[in-house]
PDB file of C-alpha atoms in Angstrom:
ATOM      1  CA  UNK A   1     -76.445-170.567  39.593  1.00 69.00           C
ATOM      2  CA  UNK A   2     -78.585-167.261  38.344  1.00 77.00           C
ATOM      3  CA  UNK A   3     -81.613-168.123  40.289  1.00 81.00           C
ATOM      4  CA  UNK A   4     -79.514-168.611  43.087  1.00 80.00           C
ATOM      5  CA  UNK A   5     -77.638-165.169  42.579  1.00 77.00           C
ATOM      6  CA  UNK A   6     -80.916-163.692  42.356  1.00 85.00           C
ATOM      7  CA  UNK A   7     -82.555-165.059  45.083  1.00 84.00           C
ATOM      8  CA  UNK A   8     -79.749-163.698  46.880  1.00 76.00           C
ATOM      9  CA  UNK A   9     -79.703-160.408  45.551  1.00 81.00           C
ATOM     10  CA  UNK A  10     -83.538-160.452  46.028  1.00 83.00           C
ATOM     11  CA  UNK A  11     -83.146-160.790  49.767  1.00 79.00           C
ATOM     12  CA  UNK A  12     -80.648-157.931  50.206  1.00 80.00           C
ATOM     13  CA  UNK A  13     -82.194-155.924  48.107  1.00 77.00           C
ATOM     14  CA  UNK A  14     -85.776-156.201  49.939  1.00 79.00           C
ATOM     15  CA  UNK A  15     -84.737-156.706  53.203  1.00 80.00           C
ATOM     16  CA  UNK A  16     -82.775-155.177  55.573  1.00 77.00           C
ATOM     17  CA  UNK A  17     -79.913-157.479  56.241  1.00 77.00           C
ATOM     18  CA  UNK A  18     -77.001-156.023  57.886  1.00 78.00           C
ATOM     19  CA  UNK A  19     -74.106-156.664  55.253  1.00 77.00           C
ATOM     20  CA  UNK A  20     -71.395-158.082  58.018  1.00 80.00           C
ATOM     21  CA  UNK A  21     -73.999-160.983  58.194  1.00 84.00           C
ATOM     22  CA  UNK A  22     -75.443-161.426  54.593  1.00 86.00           C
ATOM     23  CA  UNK A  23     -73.427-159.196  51.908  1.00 89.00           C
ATOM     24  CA  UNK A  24     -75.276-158.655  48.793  1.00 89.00           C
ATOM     25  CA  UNK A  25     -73.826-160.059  45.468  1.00 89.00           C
ATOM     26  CA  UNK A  26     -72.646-156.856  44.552  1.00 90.00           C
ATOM     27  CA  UNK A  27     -71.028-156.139  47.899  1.00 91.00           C
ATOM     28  CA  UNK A  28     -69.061-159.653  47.349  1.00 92.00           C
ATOM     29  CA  UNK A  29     -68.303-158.279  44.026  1.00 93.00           C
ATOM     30  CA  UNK A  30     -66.601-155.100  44.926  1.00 93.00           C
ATOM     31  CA  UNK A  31     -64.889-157.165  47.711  1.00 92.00           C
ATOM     32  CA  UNK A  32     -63.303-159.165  45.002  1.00 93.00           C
ATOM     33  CA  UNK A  33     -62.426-156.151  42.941  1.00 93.00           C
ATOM     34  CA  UNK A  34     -60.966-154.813  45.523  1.00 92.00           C
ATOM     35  CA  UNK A  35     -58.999-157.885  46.123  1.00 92.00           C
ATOM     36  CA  UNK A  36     -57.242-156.960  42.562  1.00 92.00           C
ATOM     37  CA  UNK A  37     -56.444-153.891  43.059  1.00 88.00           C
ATOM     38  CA  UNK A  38     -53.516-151.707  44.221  1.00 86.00           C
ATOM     39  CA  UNK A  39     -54.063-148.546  46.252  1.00 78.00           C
ATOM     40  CA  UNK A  40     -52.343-146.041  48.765  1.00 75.00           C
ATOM     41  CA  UNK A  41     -51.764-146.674  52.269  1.00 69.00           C
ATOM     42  CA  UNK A  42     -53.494-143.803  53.486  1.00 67.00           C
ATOM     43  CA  UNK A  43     -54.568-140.524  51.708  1.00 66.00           C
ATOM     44  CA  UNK A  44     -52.072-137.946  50.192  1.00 65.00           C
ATOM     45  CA  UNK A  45     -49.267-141.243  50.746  1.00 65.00           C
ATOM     46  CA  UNK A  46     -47.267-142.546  47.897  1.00 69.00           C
ATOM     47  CA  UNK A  47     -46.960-146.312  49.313  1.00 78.00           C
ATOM     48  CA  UNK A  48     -49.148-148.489  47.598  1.00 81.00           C
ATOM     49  CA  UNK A  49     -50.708-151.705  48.791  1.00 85.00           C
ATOM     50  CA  UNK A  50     -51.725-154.414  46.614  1.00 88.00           C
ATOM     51  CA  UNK A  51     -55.593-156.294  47.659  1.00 86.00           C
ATOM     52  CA  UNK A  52     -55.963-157.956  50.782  1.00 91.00           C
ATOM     53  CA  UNK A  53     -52.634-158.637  52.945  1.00 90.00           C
ATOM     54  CA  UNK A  54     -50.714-156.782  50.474  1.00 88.00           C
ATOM     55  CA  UNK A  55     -51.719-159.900  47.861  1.00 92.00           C
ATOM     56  CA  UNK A  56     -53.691-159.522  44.995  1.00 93.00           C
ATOM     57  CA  UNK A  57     -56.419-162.155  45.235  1.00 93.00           C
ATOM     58  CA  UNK A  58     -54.763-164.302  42.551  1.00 94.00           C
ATOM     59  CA  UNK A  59     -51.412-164.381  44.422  1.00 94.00           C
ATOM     60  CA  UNK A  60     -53.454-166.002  47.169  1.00 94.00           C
ATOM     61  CA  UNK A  61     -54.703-168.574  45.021  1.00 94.00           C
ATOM     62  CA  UNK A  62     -51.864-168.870  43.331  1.00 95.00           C
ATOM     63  CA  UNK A  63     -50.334-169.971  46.841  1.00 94.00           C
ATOM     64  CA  UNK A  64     -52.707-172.446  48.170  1.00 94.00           C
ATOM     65  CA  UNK A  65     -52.451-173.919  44.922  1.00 94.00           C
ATOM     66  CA  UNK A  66     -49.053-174.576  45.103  1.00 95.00           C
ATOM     67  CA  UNK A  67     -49.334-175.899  48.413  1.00 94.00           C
ATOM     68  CA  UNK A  68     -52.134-178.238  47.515  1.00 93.00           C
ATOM     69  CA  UNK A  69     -49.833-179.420  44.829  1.00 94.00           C
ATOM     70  CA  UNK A  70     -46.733-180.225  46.527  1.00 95.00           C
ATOM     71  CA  UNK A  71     -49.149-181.762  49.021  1.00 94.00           C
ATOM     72  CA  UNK A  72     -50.860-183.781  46.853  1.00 94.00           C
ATOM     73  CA  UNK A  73     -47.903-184.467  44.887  1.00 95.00           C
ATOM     74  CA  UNK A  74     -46.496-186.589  47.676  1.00 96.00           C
ATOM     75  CA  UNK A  75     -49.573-188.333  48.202  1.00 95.00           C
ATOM     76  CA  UNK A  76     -49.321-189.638  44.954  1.00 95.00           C
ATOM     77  CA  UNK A  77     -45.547-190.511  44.915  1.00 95.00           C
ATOM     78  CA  UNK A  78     -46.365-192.251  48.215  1.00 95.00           C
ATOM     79  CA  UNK A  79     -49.815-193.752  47.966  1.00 94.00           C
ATOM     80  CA  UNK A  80     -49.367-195.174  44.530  1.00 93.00           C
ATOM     81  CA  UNK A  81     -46.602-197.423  45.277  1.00 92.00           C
ATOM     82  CA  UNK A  82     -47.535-198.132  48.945  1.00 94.00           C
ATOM     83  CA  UNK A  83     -51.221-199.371  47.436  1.00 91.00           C
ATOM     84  CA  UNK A  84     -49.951-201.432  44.673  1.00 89.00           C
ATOM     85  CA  UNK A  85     -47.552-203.104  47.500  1.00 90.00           C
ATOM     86  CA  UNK A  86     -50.491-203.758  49.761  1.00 91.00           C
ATOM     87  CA  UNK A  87     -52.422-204.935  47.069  1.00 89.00           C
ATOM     88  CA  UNK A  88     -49.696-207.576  45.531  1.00 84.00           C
ATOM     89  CA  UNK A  89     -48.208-208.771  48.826  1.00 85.00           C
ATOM     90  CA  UNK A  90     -51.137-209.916  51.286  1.00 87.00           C
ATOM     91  CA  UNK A  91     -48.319-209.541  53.949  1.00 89.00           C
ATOM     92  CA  UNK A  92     -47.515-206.288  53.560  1.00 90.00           C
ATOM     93  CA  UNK A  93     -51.286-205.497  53.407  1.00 89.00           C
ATOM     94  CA  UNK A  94     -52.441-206.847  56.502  1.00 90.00           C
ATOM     95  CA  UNK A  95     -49.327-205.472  58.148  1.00 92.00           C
ATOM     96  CA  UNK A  96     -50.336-201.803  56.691  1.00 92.00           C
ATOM     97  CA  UNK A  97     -54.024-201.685  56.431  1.00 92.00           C
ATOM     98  CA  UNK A  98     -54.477-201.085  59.968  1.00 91.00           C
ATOM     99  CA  UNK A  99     -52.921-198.213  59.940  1.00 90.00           C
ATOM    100  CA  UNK A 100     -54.216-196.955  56.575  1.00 91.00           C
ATOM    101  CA  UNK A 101     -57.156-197.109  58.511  1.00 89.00           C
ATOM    102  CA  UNK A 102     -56.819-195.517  61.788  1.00 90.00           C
ATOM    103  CA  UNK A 103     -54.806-192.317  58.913  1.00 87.00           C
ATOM    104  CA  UNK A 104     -58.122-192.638  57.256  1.00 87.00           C
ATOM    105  CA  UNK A 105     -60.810-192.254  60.250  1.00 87.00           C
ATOM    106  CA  UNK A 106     -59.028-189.268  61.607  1.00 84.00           C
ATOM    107  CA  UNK A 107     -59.977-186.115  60.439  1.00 82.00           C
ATOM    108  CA  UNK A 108     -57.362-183.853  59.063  1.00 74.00           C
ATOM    109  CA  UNK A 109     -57.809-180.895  61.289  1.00 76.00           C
ATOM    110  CA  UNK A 110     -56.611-182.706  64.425  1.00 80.00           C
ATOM    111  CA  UNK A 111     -53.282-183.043  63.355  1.00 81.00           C
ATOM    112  CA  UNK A 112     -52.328-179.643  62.492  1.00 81.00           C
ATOM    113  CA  UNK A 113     -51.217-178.792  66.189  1.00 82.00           C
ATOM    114  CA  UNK A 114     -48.848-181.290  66.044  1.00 86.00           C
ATOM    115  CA  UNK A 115     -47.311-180.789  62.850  1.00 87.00           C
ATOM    116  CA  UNK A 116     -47.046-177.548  63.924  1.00 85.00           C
ATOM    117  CA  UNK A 117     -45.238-178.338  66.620  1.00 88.00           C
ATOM    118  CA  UNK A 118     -42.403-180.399  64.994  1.00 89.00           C
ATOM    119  CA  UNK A 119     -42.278-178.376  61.294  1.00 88.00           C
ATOM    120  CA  UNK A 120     -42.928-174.843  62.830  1.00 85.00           C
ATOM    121  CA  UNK A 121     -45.336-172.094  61.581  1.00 82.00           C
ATOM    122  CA  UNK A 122     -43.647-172.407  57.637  1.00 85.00           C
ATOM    123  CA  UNK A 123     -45.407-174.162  54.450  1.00 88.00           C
ATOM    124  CA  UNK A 124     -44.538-177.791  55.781  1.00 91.00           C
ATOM    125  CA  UNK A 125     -47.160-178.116  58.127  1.00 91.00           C
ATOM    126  CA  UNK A 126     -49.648-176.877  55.810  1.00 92.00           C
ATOM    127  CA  UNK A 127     -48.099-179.361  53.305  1.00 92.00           C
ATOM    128  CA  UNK A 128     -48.272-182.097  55.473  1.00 92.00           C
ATOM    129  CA  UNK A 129     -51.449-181.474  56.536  1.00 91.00           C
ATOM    130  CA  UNK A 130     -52.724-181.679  53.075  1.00 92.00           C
ATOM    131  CA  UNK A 131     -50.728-184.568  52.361  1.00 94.00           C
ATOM    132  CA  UNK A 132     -52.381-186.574  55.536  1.00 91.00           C
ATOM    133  CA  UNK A 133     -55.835-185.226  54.003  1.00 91.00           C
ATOM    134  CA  UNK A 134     -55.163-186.973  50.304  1.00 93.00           C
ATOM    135  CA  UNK A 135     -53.054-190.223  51.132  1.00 94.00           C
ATOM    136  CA  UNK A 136     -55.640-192.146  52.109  1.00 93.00           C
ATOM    137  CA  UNK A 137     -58.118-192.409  49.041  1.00 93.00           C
ATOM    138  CA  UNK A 138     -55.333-192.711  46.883  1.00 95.00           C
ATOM    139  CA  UNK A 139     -53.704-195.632  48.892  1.00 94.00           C
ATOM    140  CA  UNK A 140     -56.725-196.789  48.826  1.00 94.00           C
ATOM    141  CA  UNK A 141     -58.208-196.895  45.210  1.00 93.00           C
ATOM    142  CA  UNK A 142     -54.193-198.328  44.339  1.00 92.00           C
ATOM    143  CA  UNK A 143     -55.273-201.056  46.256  1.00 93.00           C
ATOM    144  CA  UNK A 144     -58.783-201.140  45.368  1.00 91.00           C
ATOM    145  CA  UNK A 145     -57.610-201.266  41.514  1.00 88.00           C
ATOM    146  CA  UNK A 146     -55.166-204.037  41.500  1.00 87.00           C
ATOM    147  CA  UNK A 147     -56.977-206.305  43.758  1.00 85.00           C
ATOM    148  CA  UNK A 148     -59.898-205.394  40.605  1.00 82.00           C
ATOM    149  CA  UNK A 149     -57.570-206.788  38.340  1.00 78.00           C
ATOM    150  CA  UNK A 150     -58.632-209.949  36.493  1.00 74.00           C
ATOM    151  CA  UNK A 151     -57.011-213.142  37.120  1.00 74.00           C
ATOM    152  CA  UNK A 152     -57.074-215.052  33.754  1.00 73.00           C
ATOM    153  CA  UNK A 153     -55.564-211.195  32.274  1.00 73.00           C
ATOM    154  CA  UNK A 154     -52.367-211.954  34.503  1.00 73.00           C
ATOM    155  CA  UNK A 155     -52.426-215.680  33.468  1.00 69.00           C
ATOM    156  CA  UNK A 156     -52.237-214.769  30.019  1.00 77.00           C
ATOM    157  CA  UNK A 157     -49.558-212.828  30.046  1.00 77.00           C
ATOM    158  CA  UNK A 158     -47.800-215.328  32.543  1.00 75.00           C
ATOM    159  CA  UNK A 159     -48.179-218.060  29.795  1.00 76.00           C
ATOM    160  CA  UNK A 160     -46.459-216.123  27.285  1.00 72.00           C
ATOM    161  CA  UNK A 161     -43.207-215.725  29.488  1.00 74.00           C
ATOM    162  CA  UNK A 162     -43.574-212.639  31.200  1.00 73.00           C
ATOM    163  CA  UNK A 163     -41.788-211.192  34.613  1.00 74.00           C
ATOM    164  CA  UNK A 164     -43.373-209.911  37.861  1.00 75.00           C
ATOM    165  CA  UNK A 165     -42.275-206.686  36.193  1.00 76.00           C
ATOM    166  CA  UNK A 166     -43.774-206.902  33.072  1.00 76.00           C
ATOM    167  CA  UNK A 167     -47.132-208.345  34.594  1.00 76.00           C
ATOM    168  CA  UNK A 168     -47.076-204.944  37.207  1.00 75.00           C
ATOM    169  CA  UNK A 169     -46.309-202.564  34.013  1.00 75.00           C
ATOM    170  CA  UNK A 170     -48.351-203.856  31.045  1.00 77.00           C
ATOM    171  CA  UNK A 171     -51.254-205.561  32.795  1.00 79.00           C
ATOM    172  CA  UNK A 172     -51.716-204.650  36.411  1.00 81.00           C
ATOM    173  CA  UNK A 173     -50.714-200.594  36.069  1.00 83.00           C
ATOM    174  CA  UNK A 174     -52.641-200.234  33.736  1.00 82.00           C
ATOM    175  CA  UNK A 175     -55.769-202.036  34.623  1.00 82.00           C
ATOM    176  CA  UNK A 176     -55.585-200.224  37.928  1.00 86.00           C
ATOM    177  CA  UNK A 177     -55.575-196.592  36.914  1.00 89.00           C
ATOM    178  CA  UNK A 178     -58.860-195.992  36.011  1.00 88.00           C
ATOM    179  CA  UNK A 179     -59.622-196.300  40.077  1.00 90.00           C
ATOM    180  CA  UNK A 180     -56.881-194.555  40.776  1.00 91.00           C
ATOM    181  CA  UNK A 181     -57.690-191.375  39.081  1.00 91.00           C
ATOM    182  CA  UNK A 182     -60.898-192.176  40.856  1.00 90.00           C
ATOM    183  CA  UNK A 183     -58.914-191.718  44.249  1.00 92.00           C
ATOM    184  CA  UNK A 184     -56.868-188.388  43.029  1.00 93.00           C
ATOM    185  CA  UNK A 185     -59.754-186.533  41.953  1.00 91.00           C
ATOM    186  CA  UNK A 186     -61.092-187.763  45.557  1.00 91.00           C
ATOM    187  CA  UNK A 187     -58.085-186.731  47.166  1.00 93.00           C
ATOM    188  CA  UNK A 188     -58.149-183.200  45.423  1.00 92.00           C
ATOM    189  CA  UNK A 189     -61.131-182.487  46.586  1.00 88.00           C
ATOM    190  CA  UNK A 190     -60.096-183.311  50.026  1.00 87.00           C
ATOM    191  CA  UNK A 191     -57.764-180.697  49.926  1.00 88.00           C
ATOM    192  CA  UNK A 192     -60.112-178.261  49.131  1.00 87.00           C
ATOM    193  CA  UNK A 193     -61.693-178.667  51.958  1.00 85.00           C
ATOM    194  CA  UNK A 194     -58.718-179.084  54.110  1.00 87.00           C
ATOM    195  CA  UNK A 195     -57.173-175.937  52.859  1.00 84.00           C
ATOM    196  CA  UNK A 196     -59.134-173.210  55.457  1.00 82.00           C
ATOM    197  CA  UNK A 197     -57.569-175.950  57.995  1.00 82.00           C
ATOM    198  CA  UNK A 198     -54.149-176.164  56.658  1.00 85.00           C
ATOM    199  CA  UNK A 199     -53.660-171.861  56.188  1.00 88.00           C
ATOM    200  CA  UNK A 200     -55.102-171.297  60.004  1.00 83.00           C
ATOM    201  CA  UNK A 201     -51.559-170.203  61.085  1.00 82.00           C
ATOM    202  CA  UNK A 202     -49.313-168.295  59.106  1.00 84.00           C
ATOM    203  CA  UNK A 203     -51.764-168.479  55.812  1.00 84.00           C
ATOM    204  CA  UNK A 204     -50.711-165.507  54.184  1.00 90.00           C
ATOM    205  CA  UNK A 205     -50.379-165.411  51.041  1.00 92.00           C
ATOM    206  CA  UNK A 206     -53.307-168.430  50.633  1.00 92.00           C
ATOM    207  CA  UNK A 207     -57.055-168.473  49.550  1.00 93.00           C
ATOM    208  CA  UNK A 208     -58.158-170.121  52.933  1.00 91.00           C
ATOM    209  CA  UNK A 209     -55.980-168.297  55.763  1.00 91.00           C
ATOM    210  CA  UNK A 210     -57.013-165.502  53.833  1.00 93.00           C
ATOM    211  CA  UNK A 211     -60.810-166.440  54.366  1.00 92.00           C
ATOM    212  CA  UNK A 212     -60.315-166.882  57.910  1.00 91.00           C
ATOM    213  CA  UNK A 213     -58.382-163.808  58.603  1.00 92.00           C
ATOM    214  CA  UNK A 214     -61.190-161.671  57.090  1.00 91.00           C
ATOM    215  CA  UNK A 215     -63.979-163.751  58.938  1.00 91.00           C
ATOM    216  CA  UNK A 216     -62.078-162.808  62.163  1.00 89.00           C
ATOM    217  CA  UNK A 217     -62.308-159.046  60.895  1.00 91.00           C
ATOM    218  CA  UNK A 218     -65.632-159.168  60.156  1.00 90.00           C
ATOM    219  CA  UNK A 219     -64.763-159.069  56.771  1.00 93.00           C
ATOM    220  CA  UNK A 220     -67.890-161.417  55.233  1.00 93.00           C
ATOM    221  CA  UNK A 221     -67.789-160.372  51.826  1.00 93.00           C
ATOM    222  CA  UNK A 222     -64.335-160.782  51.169  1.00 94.00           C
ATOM    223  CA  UNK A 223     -64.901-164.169  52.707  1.00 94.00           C
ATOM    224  CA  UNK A 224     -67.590-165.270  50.248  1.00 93.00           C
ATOM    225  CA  UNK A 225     -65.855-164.156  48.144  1.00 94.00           C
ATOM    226  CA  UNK A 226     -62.913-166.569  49.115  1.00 93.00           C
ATOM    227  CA  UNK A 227     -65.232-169.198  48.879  1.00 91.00           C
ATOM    228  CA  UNK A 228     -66.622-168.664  45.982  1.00 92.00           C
ATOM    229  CA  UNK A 229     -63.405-168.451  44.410  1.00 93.00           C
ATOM    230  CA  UNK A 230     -62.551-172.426  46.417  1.00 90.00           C
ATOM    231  CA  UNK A 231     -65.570-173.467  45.106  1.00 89.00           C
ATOM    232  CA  UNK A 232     -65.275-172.823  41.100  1.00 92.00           C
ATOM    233  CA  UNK A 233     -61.645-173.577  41.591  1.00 92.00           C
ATOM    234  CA  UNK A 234     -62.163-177.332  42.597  1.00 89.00           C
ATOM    235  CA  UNK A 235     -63.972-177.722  39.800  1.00 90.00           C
ATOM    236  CA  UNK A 236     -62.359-176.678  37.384  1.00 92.00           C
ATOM    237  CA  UNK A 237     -59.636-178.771  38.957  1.00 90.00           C
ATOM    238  CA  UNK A 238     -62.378-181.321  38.802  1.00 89.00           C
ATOM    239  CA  UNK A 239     -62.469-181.009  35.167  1.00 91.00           C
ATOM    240  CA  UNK A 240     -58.781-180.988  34.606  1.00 91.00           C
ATOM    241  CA  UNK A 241     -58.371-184.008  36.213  1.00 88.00           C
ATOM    242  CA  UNK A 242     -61.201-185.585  34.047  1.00 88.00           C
ATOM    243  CA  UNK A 243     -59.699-184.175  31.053  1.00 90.00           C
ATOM    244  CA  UNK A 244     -56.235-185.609  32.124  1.00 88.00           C
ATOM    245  CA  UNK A 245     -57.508-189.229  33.030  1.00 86.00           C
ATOM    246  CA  UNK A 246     -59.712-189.039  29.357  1.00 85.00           C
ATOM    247  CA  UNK A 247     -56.308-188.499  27.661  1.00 85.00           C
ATOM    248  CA  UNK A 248     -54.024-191.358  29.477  1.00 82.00           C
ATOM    249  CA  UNK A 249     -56.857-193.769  30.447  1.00 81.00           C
ATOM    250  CA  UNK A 250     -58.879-194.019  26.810  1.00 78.00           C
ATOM    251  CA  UNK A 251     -59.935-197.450  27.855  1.00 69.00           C
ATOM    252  CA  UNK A 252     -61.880-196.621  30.923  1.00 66.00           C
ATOM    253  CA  UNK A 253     -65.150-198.095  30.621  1.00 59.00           C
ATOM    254  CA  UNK A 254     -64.790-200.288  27.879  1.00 56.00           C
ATOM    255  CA  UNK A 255     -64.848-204.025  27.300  1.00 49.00           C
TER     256      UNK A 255
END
């Protein structure tokens, strides 16, 4: 990451770029300064206005975030269940898996004038949007995980008298979650890149339709600076979601 900031500040510095094309590290810097900051309006005026869009920088982090969450959220509360389903009912999975995969081969951008159209210009659209963009890999690794289950584990505990229930909760849960965390860290980082998409209309406060309103402006080094901010942001999420998995899935990996 230093060689790469120097490189870049190498360029600018030796070069003349124009700095709406290529800021310099410093200009992207200052942009995000600037970004948590209050100031006046205008000159000899006592309103104040807070970074970019009357947000502080954070606030517009703080709002994609939230969105990815509830987004992401759903996928899970939906996904999880829907997988294991397809996975222990060979019905219910070829009934479903064509349409898993038709959800899975589109691309998540090419539903957001439609959701716009039936949930309006509000935060459901965006959450839906991110929702569409993380259900699939998570359905998917549910199903991927129990169908990894192995057989003579479930006949084992069928010998010794347990239920459907008991098999799904002590042997097959269980046994499946490693992949499953596989598919939500997947699924996060999905988002991520969904999340420019998702804050096109009405973004504000949000890390990506702030991005795009300042590339429309001509604003590149707040935008760098936007994605810079995406990019350590997903992983650290990245790592969180390690950390997490480490803590309730000790037994990944082991014999």
């Amino acid at each position: 990451m230093t060689v790469v900031v120097l490189l870049w500040w190498l360029v600018t510095a030796l070069f003349d770029v124009n700095p709406v094309l290529f800021p310099s590290p410093g200009d992207v810097w200052q942009a995000a300064v600037r970004g948590m900051q209050e100031r006046p309006v205008a000159e000899g005026v006592d309103r104040t206005i807070k970074g970019y869009q009357n947000y502080f920088l954070w606030e517009h982090l703080l709002a994609s975030l939230q969105r990815i969450g509830a987004g992401v959220g759903l996928a899970v509360v939906v996904g999880v269940p829907l997988g294991l389903l397809m996975a222990s009912f060979r019905w219910i999975g070829l009934l479903l898996d064509p349409y898993l995969n038709f959800l899975r081969s589109l691309p998540p951008l090419a539903y957001i004038g439609l959701l716009i159209v039936w949930f309006g210009f509000g935060d459901a659209p965006k959450i839906w949007l991110l929702f569409l963009a993380a259900f699939p890999p998570i359905a998917i690794a549910a199903i991927s995980g129990v169908r990894g289950v192995r057989e003579d584990q479930i006949n084992a505990v069928r010998t010794l008298g347990a239920n459907r229930r008991q098999v799904l909760t002590h042997v097959t849960l269980p046994a499946a979650l490693p992949e499953i965390f596989t598919g939500f860290r997947v699924a996060v980082g999905f988002a991520w890149t969904t999340v420019v998409a998702a804050e096109i209309q009405n973004g504000i406060p949000g890390i990506g339709g702030l991005a795009y309103i300042s590339g429309s402006q001509n604003q590149t080094a707040v935008v760098i600076a936007c994605i810079i901010i995406i990019g350590i942001t997903a992983i650290l999420l990245d790592q969180l979601v390690k950390a997490v998995e480490g803590a309730l899935v000790p037994w990944r990996g082991k014999a």
